[in-house]
mmCIF file of C-alpha atoms in Angstrom:
data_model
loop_
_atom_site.group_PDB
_atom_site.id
_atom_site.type_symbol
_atom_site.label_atom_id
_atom_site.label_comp_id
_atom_site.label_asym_id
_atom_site.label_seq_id
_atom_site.Cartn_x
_atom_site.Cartn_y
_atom_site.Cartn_z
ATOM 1 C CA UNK V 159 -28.061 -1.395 -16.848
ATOM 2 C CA UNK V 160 -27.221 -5.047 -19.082
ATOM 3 C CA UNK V 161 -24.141 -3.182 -19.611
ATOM 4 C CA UNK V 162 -23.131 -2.566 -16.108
ATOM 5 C CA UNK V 163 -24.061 -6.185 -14.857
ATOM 6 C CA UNK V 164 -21.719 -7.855 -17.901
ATOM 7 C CA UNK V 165 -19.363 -5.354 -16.757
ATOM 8 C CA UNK V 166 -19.002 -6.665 -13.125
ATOM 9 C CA UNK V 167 -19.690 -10.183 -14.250
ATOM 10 C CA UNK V 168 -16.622 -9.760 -16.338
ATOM 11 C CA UNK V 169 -14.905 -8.359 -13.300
ATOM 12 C CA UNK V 170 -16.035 -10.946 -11.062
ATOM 13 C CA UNK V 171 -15.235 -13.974 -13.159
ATOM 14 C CA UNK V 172 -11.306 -12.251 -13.791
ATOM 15 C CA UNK V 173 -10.849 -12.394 -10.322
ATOM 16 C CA UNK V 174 -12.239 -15.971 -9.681
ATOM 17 C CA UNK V 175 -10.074 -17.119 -12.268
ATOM 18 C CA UNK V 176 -7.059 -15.264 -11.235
ATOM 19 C CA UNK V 177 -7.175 -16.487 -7.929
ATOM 20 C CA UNK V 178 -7.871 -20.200 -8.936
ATOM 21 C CA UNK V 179 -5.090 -19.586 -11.476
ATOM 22 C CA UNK V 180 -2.093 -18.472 -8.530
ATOM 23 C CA UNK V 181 -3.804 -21.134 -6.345
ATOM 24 C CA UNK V 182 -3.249 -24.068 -8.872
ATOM 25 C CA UNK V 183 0.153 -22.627 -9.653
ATOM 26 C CA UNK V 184 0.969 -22.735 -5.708
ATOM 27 C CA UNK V 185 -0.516 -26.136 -4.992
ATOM 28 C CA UNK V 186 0.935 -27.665 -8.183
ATOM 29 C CA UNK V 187 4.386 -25.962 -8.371
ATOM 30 C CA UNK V 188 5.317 -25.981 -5.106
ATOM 31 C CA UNK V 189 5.851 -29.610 -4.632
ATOM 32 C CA UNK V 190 8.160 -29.948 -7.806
ATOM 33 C CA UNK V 191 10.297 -27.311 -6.770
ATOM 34 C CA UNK V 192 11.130 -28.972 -3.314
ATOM 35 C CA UNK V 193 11.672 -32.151 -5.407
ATOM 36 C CA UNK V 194 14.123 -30.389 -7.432
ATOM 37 C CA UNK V 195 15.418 -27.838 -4.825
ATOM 38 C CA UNK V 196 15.469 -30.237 -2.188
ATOM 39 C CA UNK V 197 14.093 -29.015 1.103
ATOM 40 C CA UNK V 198 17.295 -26.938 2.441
ATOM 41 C CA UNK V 199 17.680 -24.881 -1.275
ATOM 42 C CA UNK V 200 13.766 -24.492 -0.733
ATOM 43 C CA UNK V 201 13.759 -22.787 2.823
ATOM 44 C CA UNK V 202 16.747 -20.583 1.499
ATOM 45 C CA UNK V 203 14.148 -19.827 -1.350
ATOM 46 C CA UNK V 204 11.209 -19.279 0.961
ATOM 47 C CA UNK V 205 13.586 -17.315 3.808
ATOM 48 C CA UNK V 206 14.829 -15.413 0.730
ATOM 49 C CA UNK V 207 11.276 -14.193 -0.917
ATOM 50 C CA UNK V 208 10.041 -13.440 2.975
ATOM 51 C CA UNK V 209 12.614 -11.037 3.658
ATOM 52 C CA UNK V 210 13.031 -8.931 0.095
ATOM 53 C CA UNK V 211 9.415 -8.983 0.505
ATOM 54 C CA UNK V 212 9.320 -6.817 2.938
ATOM 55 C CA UNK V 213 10.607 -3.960 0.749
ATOM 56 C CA UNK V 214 6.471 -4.429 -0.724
ATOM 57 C CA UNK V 215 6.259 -1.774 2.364
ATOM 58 C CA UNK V 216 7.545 1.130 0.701
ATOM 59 C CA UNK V 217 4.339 1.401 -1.221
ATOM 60 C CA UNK V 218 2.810 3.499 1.497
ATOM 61 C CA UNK V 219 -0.261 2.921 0.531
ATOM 62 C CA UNK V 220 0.461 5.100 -2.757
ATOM 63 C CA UNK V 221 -1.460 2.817 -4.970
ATOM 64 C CA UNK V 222 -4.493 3.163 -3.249
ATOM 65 C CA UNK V 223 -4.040 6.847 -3.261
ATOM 66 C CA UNK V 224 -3.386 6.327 -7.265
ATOM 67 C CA UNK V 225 -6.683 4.544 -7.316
ATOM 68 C CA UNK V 226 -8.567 7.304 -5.616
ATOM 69 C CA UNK V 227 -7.122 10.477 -7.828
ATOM 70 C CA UNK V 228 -7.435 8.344 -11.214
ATOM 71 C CA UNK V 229 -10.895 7.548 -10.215
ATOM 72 C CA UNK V 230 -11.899 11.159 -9.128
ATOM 73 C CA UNK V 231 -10.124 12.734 -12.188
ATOM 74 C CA UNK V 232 -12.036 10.453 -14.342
ATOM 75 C CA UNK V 233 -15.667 10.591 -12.516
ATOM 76 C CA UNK V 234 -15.170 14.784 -12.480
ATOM 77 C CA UNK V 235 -13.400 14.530 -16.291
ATOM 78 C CA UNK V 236 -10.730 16.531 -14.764
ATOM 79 C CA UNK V 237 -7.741 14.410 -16.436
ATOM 80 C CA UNK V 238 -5.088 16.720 -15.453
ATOM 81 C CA UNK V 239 -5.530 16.367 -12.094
ATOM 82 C CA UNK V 240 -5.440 12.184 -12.240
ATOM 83 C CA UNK V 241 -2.762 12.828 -14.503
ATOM 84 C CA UNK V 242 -0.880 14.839 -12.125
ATOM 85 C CA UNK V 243 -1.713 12.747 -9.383
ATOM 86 C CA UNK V 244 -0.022 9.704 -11.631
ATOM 87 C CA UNK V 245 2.649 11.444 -12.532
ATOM 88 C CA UNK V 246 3.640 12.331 -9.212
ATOM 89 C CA UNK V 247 3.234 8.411 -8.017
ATOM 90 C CA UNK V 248 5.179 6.806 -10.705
ATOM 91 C CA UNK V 249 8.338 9.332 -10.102
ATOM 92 C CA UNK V 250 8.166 8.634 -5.961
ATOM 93 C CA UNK V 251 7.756 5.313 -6.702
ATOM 94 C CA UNK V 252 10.547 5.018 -9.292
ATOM 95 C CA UNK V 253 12.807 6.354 -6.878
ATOM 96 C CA UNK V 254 11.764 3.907 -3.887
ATOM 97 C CA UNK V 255 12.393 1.018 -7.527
ATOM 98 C CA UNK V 256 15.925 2.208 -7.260
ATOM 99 C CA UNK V 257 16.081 2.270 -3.674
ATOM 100 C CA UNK V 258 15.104 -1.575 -3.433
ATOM 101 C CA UNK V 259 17.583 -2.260 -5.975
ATOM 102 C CA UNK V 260 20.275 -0.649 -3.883
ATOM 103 C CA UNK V 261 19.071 -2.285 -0.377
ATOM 104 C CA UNK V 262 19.138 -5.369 -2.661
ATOM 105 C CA UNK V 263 22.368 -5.310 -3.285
ATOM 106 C CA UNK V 264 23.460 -4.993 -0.356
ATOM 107 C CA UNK V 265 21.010 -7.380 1.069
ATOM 108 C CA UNK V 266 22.715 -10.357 -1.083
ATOM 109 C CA UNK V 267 25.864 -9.416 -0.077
ATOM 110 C CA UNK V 268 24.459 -9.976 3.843
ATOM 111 C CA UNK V 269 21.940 -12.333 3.114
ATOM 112 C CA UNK V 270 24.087 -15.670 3.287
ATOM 113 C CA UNK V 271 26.197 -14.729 6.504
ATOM 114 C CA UNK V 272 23.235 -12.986 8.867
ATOM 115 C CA UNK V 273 21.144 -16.071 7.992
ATOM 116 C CA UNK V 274 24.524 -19.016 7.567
ATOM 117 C CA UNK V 275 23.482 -20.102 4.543
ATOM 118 C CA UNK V 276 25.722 -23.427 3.942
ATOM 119 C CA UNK V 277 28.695 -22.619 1.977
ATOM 120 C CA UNK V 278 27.730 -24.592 -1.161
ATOM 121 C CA UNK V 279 24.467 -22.299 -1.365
ATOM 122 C CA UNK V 280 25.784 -18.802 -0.688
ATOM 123 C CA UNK V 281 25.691 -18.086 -4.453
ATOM 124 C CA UNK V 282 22.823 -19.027 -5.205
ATOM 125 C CA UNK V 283 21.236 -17.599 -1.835
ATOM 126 C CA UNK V 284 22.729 -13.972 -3.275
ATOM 127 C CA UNK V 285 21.398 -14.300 -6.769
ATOM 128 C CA UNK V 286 17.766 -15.515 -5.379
ATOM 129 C CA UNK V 287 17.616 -12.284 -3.581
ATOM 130 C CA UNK V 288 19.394 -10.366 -6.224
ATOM 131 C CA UNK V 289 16.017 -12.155 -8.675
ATOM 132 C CA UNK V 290 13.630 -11.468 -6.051
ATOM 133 C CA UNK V 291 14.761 -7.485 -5.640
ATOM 134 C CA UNK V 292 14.380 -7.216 -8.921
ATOM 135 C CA UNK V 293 11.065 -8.327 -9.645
ATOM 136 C CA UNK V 294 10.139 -6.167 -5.603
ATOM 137 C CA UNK V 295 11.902 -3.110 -7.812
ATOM 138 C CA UNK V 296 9.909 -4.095 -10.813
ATOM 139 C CA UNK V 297 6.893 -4.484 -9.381
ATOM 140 C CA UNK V 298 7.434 -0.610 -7.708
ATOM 141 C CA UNK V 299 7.413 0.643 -10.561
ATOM 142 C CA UNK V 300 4.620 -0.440 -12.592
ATOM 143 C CA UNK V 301 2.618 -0.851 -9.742
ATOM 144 C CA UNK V 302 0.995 2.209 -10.428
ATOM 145 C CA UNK V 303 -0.699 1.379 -13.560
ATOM 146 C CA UNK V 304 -1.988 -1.639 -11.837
ATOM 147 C CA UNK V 305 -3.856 1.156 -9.789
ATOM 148 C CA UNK V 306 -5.397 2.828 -12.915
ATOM 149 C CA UNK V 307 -6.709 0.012 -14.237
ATOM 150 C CA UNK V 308 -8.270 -0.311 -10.881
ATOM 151 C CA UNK V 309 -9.733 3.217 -10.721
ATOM 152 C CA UNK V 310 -10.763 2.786 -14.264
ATOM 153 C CA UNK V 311 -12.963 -0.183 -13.069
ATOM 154 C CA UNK V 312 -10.733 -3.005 -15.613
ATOM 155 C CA UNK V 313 -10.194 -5.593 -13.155
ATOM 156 C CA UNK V 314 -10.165 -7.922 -16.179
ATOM 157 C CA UNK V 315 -7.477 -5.647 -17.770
ATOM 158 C CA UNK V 316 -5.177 -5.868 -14.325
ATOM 159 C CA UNK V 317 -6.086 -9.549 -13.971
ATOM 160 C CA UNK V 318 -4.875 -10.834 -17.436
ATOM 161 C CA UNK V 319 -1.819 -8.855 -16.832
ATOM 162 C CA UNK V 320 -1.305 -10.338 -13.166
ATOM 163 C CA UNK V 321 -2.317 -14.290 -15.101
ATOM 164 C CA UNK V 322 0.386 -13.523 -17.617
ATOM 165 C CA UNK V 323 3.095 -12.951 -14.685
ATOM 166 C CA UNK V 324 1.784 -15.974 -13.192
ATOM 167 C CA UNK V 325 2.091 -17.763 -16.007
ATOM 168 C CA UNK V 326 5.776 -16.513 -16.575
ATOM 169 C CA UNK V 327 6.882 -17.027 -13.061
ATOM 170 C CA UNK V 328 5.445 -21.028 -13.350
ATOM 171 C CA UNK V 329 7.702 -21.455 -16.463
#
């Protein structure tokens, strides 16, 4: 029973101090980049990470279903079913990775006309979203192991992991 109550308190306390952690980073970070952007580079930015983000959508809800096999498979100890079950996630979502890459593309190339982008930006509008695809595709992909550590109950595991990209993406 100790056991179990460290082991949520441990859970608990990740996610407190993830969430303070992306909160600082937003309250802190955000003004600095306007100073440096200046506030028409920042909207392109903002407009730029609102739109790719909607690509997050081709998830279908597959981690969640990830989460639910893993933790069945490993409740029951039948491993070959979660394994199957995340096996058979990572390759649909691999190939939704390189289907975001490809709408990415061709997003960039669209990006700066559908939205007039001033001329001076349009580069640096394409290679934003070009970034921002990248880390959407990324983020597809190794989603899925995010929803292991989830089903395994290692919130702490998945939260160090989500502090570290939060940590990278403040540098």
């Amino acid at each position: 029973m100790q056991l179990r109550v460290r082991h949520i308190a441990r859970n608990v306390l990740s996610n407190w101090i993830g969430t303070i952690a992306n909160m600082a980073v937003a309250f802190f970070l955000s003004p600095l980049i306007v100073h440096r952007l200046g506030d028409i580079a920042f909207g392109i930015w903002v407009l730029a990470v609102s739109v790719v983000a909607y690509m997050n959508l081709l998830d279908l809800g597959m981690q969640s279903s990830v989460l639910r096999f893993v933790n069945k498979g490993h409740t029951q100890h039948d491993h070959q079913a979660a394994s199957e079950a995340l096996s058979a996630a990572l390759w649909i979502r691999l190939q939704f990775a390189a289907v975001i890459l490809a709408c990415t593309v061709g997003l960039a190339k669209v990006f700066p006309y559908f939205f007039r982008i001033p001329h001076d930006l349009v580069r640096a509008a394409q290679i934003a979203v070009l970034l921002i695809g990248l880390k959407v595709a990324l983020n597809m992909g190794v989603g899925v192991f995010a929803g292991v550590l989830s089903a395994l109950n290692r919130y702490d595991l998945r939260n160090i992991v989500d502090f570290v990209q939060t940590a990278i993406r403040a540098i």
